[in-house]
XYZ file of C-alpha atoms in Angstrom:
407
model
C -50.964 -151.160 -22.276
C -54.476 -152.260 -23.024
C -55.691 -148.877 -25.269
C -51.939 -148.844 -26.516
C -54.055 -148.553 -29.934
C -56.455 -145.943 -28.730
C -53.847 -143.701 -27.470
C -51.998 -143.851 -30.400
C -54.526 -142.923 -32.958
C -55.639 -140.133 -30.490
C -51.985 -138.391 -30.487
C -50.694 -138.861 -34.043
C -54.158 -137.241 -35.335
C -53.618 -134.737 -32.883
C -49.543 -133.920 -34.342
C -51.069 -134.362 -37.290
C -53.954 -132.151 -37.405
C -51.171 -129.551 -35.250
C -48.325 -130.243 -38.987
C -50.536 -129.275 -41.190
C -51.141 -125.739 -39.483
C -47.858 -125.208 -38.433
C -46.822 -126.179 -42.062
C -49.292 -123.335 -44.548
C -47.540 -120.582 -41.993
C -44.357 -122.255 -43.137
C -44.933 -121.997 -46.422
C -47.371 -118.693 -46.621
C -44.647 -116.795 -44.225
C -41.366 -117.868 -46.926
C -43.226 -117.066 -50.572
C -44.362 -113.991 -48.670
C -41.486 -113.144 -47.362
C -39.973 -114.857 -51.272
C -42.325 -112.204 -53.552
C -42.737 -109.335 -50.983
C -38.945 -108.880 -50.901
C -37.011 -110.931 -54.397
C -33.951 -110.833 -51.727
C -31.439 -113.499 -51.059
C -30.257 -112.069 -48.113
C -34.434 -112.080 -46.678
C -34.832 -115.741 -47.273
C -30.998 -116.526 -45.557
C -32.095 -114.530 -41.797
C -35.715 -116.465 -42.638
C -33.642 -120.317 -42.811
C -31.401 -118.475 -39.716
C -34.612 -117.062 -37.906
C -35.856 -120.560 -38.492
C -32.999 -122.963 -37.462
C -30.416 -121.136 -34.499
C -33.206 -120.752 -31.440
C -33.496 -124.826 -32.177
C -29.876 -124.905 -32.344
C -29.763 -123.316 -28.705
C -33.040 -124.706 -26.873
C -32.792 -128.258 -27.986
C -30.385 -130.082 -25.790
C -32.096 -127.529 -22.447
C -35.471 -128.592 -24.195
C -34.440 -132.713 -23.846
C -33.980 -132.184 -20.578
C -37.512 -130.462 -19.613
C -38.560 -133.580 -21.788
C -36.763 -136.060 -19.104
C -37.563 -133.596 -16.162
C -41.719 -133.102 -16.482
C -44.734 -134.903 -17.809
C -44.032 -135.149 -21.707
C -47.324 -134.165 -22.141
C -47.773 -130.694 -20.900
C -44.816 -130.236 -23.217
C -46.470 -130.681 -25.904
C -49.181 -129.055 -25.394
C -47.186 -125.524 -23.849
C -45.681 -125.437 -26.361
C -48.645 -126.112 -29.302
C -49.748 -123.492 -26.922
C -46.945 -120.870 -27.223
C -47.544 -121.178 -31.002
C -50.402 -119.750 -31.212
C -50.605 -117.695 -29.298
C -48.059 -115.900 -31.295
C -48.892 -116.144 -35.122
C -52.434 -115.443 -33.289
C -50.451 -111.782 -32.027
C -48.905 -112.220 -35.161
C -52.431 -112.223 -37.549
C -53.584 -109.183 -35.368
C -51.107 -106.750 -36.128
C -50.779 -107.754 -39.496
C -55.412 -106.750 -40.228
C -54.072 -103.742 -37.664
C -51.377 -102.760 -40.335
C -48.811 -103.271 -38.515
C -47.190 -105.492 -40.900
C -43.380 -105.496 -41.535
C -41.110 -108.264 -42.209
C -38.891 -108.138 -38.576
C -42.421 -109.689 -36.820
C -41.832 -112.127 -39.801
C -38.832 -113.268 -38.185
C -39.351 -113.081 -34.692
C -42.652 -115.365 -34.768
C -39.901 -117.586 -37.366
C -37.796 -117.722 -34.469
C -40.656 -118.726 -32.267
C -42.265 -120.720 -33.749
C -38.780 -122.642 -34.226
C -37.811 -122.599 -30.059
C -41.684 -124.024 -30.387
C -40.364 -127.119 -32.523
C -37.111 -127.218 -30.567
C -39.041 -128.200 -27.724
C -41.650 -130.399 -29.393
C -39.323 -132.511 -31.039
C -37.186 -134.210 -27.728
C -40.514 -134.763 -26.044
C -42.124 -136.080 -29.340
C -39.148 -138.954 -29.110
C -39.711 -139.140 -26.082
C -43.350 -139.705 -25.307
C -44.210 -142.554 -28.001
C -41.928 -145.397 -26.153
C -44.456 -144.823 -23.004
C -48.010 -144.715 -25.739
C -45.942 -147.704 -28.001
C -45.150 -151.662 -26.317
C -41.436 -152.298 -28.151
C -42.262 -154.409 -30.688
C -45.172 -151.394 -32.406
C -42.402 -148.529 -32.626
C -40.898 -149.650 -35.574
C -44.462 -149.067 -37.697
C -46.173 -146.548 -35.652
C -42.685 -144.278 -36.777
C -42.629 -145.454 -39.593
C -46.964 -145.193 -39.736
C -46.426 -141.680 -38.510
C -43.467 -141.286 -41.162
C -46.160 -141.008 -43.924
C -48.568 -139.126 -42.420
C -46.096 -136.578 -42.280
C -44.775 -136.880 -45.545
C -48.646 -136.518 -46.820
C -49.351 -134.132 -45.016
C -45.736 -132.033 -46.633
C -46.904 -133.053 -49.719
C -50.502 -131.457 -48.812
C -49.907 -128.117 -47.603
C -47.525 -126.096 -49.712
C -50.168 -126.495 -52.619
C -52.734 -125.039 -49.982
C -50.713 -122.331 -48.345
C -49.980 -121.826 -51.914
C -53.300 -122.272 -53.821
C -55.035 -119.822 -49.455
C -52.532 -116.937 -50.735
C -53.873 -116.266 -53.859
C -57.630 -116.297 -52.465
C -57.607 -114.894 -48.718
C -54.868 -112.811 -47.034
C -52.195 -114.858 -45.459
C -53.723 -113.220 -41.553
C -56.239 -116.548 -42.364
C -53.023 -118.562 -42.999
C -51.960 -117.035 -39.163
C -55.304 -118.393 -38.011
C -56.123 -121.220 -39.470
C -53.373 -122.411 -37.714
C -54.643 -120.769 -34.389
C -57.562 -123.316 -34.973
C -56.048 -126.271 -36.282
C -52.246 -126.553 -32.390
C -56.322 -125.563 -30.222
C -58.002 -128.754 -31.464
C -54.582 -130.637 -30.732
C -53.971 -128.988 -26.973
C -57.675 -130.230 -27.083
C -57.510 -133.014 -27.793
C -54.276 -134.038 -26.085
C -56.222 -132.389 -23.507
C -59.021 -134.188 -23.000
C -58.727 -137.135 -24.508
C -54.783 -138.973 -23.387
C -54.866 -139.600 -21.075
C -50.979 -141.329 -20.106
C -49.359 -141.761 -17.060
C -45.875 -139.209 -16.535
C -42.419 -141.445 -16.536
C -40.834 -142.163 -13.717
C -38.281 -139.630 -13.481
C -40.861 -137.660 -14.157
C -42.458 -138.586 -11.044
C -39.807 -138.746 -9.164
C -38.235 -135.336 -6.400
C -35.958 -134.231 -8.430
C -32.107 -134.881 -6.949
C -30.098 -132.862 -9.039
C -29.685 -129.745 -10.319
C -30.813 -128.320 -13.932
C -27.563 -128.694 -15.772
C -26.683 -131.069 -13.593
C -29.073 -133.519 -15.226
C -27.728 -131.488 -18.328
C -24.261 -132.790 -18.199
C -25.877 -136.754 -17.799
C -27.155 -136.207 -20.631
C -24.301 -135.242 -22.266
C -22.471 -138.117 -20.755
C -24.679 -141.449 -21.639
C -23.944 -140.285 -25.554
C -19.939 -140.119 -24.768
C -20.178 -143.366 -22.655
C -22.409 -145.120 -25.372
C -19.920 -146.146 -27.983
C -23.220 -146.591 -30.596
C -24.992 -143.692 -29.610
C -22.552 -141.151 -30.255
C -20.767 -142.469 -33.088
C -25.140 -142.364 -34.582
C -24.664 -138.817 -33.516
C -21.384 -138.393 -35.711
C -22.398 -140.180 -38.420
C -26.079 -138.385 -38.938
C -23.442 -135.015 -38.302
C -21.597 -135.533 -41.121
C -24.662 -137.021 -43.630
C -26.491 -134.038 -42.351
C -23.276 -132.473 -43.924
C -23.366 -133.567 -47.000
C -26.926 -133.379 -48.036
C -28.174 -130.039 -47.839
C -26.884 -129.752 -51.896
C -29.639 -132.646 -52.910
C -31.777 -130.719 -50.164
C -31.462 -126.818 -50.810
C -30.105 -126.865 -54.453
C -31.820 -129.291 -56.833
C -34.345 -126.336 -56.855
C -31.566 -123.746 -58.171
C -30.070 -127.475 -60.328
C -33.535 -127.632 -61.785
C -33.888 -124.398 -62.817
C -30.621 -123.934 -64.264
C -30.143 -127.612 -66.171
C -33.639 -128.254 -67.524
C -35.666 -124.730 -67.367
C -37.438 -121.566 -64.668
C -41.154 -123.748 -65.590
C -43.135 -124.056 -62.121
C -43.999 -126.957 -63.006
C -40.930 -128.438 -62.740
C -40.289 -127.397 -59.475
C -43.648 -128.370 -57.803
C -43.051 -132.773 -59.283
C -40.268 -132.717 -58.027
C -41.593 -132.262 -54.985
C -44.196 -133.513 -55.702
C -41.953 -136.605 -56.111
C -40.606 -136.198 -53.754
C -43.265 -136.091 -50.908
C -44.590 -138.831 -52.762
C -42.022 -141.509 -52.411
C -41.614 -140.576 -48.356
C -44.755 -141.348 -48.724
C -44.561 -144.391 -50.382
C -41.121 -145.584 -48.336
C -43.615 -144.803 -45.187
C -45.242 -147.467 -45.612
C -42.982 -149.887 -46.855
C -41.437 -149.974 -43.276
C -45.435 -149.926 -41.579
C -45.697 -153.473 -44.171
C -42.863 -155.042 -44.113
C -40.403 -153.380 -41.109
C -37.036 -153.326 -42.331
C -33.999 -155.912 -41.988
C -33.485 -157.870 -38.702
C -30.230 -155.118 -37.594
C -31.377 -151.568 -38.085
C -28.516 -150.412 -38.873
C -28.467 -152.594 -42.416
C -31.364 -150.783 -43.449
C -30.370 -147.366 -42.739
C -27.133 -148.512 -44.524
C -29.202 -149.692 -47.459
C -30.992 -146.356 -47.374
C -27.269 -144.046 -47.246
C -26.188 -146.290 -49.956
C -28.809 -145.496 -52.392
C -29.194 -141.529 -50.673
C -25.754 -141.203 -52.526
C -25.640 -143.131 -55.553
C -28.922 -140.843 -56.180
C -27.364 -138.118 -55.312
C -24.913 -139.247 -57.480
C -26.866 -139.953 -60.495
C -28.635 -136.154 -60.161
C -25.571 -135.189 -61.006
C -24.956 -136.703 -64.041
C -28.890 -137.170 -65.757
C -29.418 -135.403 -68.319
C -32.855 -136.221 -68.888
C -35.475 -133.954 -66.317
C -38.401 -137.651 -66.538
C -35.307 -140.164 -65.449
C -33.969 -136.207 -62.923
C -37.874 -137.386 -61.168
C -37.259 -141.987 -60.715
C -34.059 -140.732 -58.934
C -35.942 -137.810 -57.410
C -38.783 -139.805 -55.745
C -36.070 -143.238 -55.438
C -34.476 -140.958 -52.398
C -37.437 -140.591 -51.244
C -38.636 -143.988 -50.798
C -35.742 -144.639 -49.598
C -35.462 -141.704 -46.770
C -38.365 -144.149 -43.855
C -35.794 -146.472 -44.619
C -33.385 -145.119 -42.933
C -35.826 -142.679 -40.556
C -37.262 -145.010 -38.981
C -35.118 -148.182 -37.439
C -32.804 -145.083 -36.349
C -35.748 -143.355 -34.307
C -36.650 -147.394 -32.936
C -32.934 -148.240 -32.296
C -32.824 -144.760 -30.189
C -36.190 -145.327 -28.553
C -34.911 -149.036 -27.167
C -31.813 -149.064 -26.737
C -31.866 -145.640 -24.891
C -33.435 -145.239 -21.099
C -35.973 -143.904 -21.340
C -35.169 -141.208 -18.185
C -32.256 -139.930 -21.343
C -34.864 -140.620 -24.314
C -35.413 -136.613 -23.597
C -32.196 -135.511 -23.214
C -30.759 -137.329 -25.974
C -33.447 -136.871 -28.947
C -32.348 -132.630 -27.862
C -28.573 -133.796 -28.544
C -29.752 -135.551 -32.692
C -31.991 -132.260 -32.558
C -29.163 -129.753 -31.619
C -27.024 -131.539 -34.902
C -30.640 -131.950 -36.879
C -31.029 -127.909 -36.895
C -26.910 -126.974 -36.697
C -24.919 -129.275 -40.014
C -26.780 -128.471 -42.954
C -27.598 -125.071 -42.325
C -23.387 -125.586 -41.947
C -23.510 -127.531 -44.837
C -25.424 -124.475 -46.866
C -23.388 -122.577 -45.845
C -20.110 -123.537 -47.156
C -22.315 -124.872 -51.110
C -24.882 -122.653 -51.563
C -21.411 -119.940 -51.962
C -19.752 -121.831 -54.070
C -22.971 -122.994 -55.853
C -21.978 -120.108 -57.839
C -18.245 -120.658 -59.012
C -18.857 -124.659 -59.179
C -21.343 -126.118 -61.690
C -24.516 -127.826 -59.263
C -23.717 -130.951 -60.925
C -20.573 -130.856 -59.915
C -21.229 -130.432 -55.235
C -24.331 -133.431 -56.239
C -21.675 -135.677 -57.640
C -19.208 -135.520 -54.846
C -21.290 -135.431 -52.730
C -22.642 -138.418 -53.285
C -19.885 -139.907 -53.356
C -19.156 -139.076 -50.327
C -22.011 -140.146 -48.501
C -21.740 -143.270 -50.325
C -19.312 -144.415 -48.909
C -19.597 -142.743 -45.319
C -22.197 -145.751 -45.389
C -19.533 -148.123 -44.970
C -19.111 -146.708 -42.072
C -21.799 -148.018 -40.728
C -20.561 -151.093 -41.519
C -17.918 -150.703 -40.114
C -18.834 -149.899 -36.388
C -18.956 -152.593 -34.616
C -20.734 -151.224 -31.695
C -23.582 -149.951 -33.654
C -23.699 -153.702 -35.451
C -24.132 -154.612 -31.786
C -26.593 -152.004 -31.286
C -29.152 -152.333 -34.520
C -29.936 -156.757 -33.507
C -33.254 -157.631 -32.759
C -34.114 -157.442 -29.297
C -34.923 -160.822 -28.056
C -37.937 -160.913 -25.752
C -37.625 -163.574 -22.691
C -40.143 -165.636 -20.675
C -41.394 -163.916 -17.785
């Protein structure tokens, strides 16, 4: 652990470079489909292609993250994404610019993300001392929020001055740099399970992962909470742009202001968590965040003034890292290292499923019921769900800080 700071800087640098290129392409694809088709059906197909592969592959990718070298898996997923994007760029350059190609590449990129999510979640504890996990995860969250703030604006600007093929090539270059940084400069021993001969079959490992989650009450309850939470936040995550257009005016600056305010809130929240670290009991931090998100969602449904609307949108952004950071650290600290990949794999499956499922319900409802009523209803339910965290003895016990004992 002597060079842990150097290793963390190298790892976060490679992930930031990779995420930046990927975000540019994601927005470019989304906007290209929007501008070319102006079709809700096509947008739905694009979103499904971006979610479903992650859902199906995540639990299997979690097994790989436990059985094999996690750094190698991260490099491989970046490489597969880069190669598929390069092929797409070449096809677009020579005139093959069919929409189904964008759908196909979106699905391949989602497969890469499915491999990367559990590998990254399980790899960070190999790099970072346990007492620094909160600081590093919060810093990583801040960097990601910054990238998500800049990339849509830059992607939009690039589309006005150049072609989509050039943006594809930017992603190929950033992915290549990210892989080289990990390959050449980051040297970390593999975790124990990956260095041993695998005596259990692949599906035996998969089964063991689900058994581990089922036997550990705090993991099971945490994941059940997340399933409900992700489902209920679908309206505030996906329908607020439509609400702003209908209730405040179809001005591009309003939509931009909403996105920027939320992203800046998340950056500020990440900085707060990096310096403060949250309450001693991680579940108390997660509860505070859930209650405020519920309150903000409710407020977004009743506020008649756009300036006040933005304040609550920013506040919701600030408290997101106050949930995400202790949640991630809780798993990284308490789950046995050999099961981390599988636990993060199942989490990836839940997170990639519940919000789209929420949209299957709330999306059509938004054309029948005012979005404000959907926000009021889900806001109240999220607020009430926050108390479920406090009411769980298993979660409160798991959230307590680890007491260090002198050797």
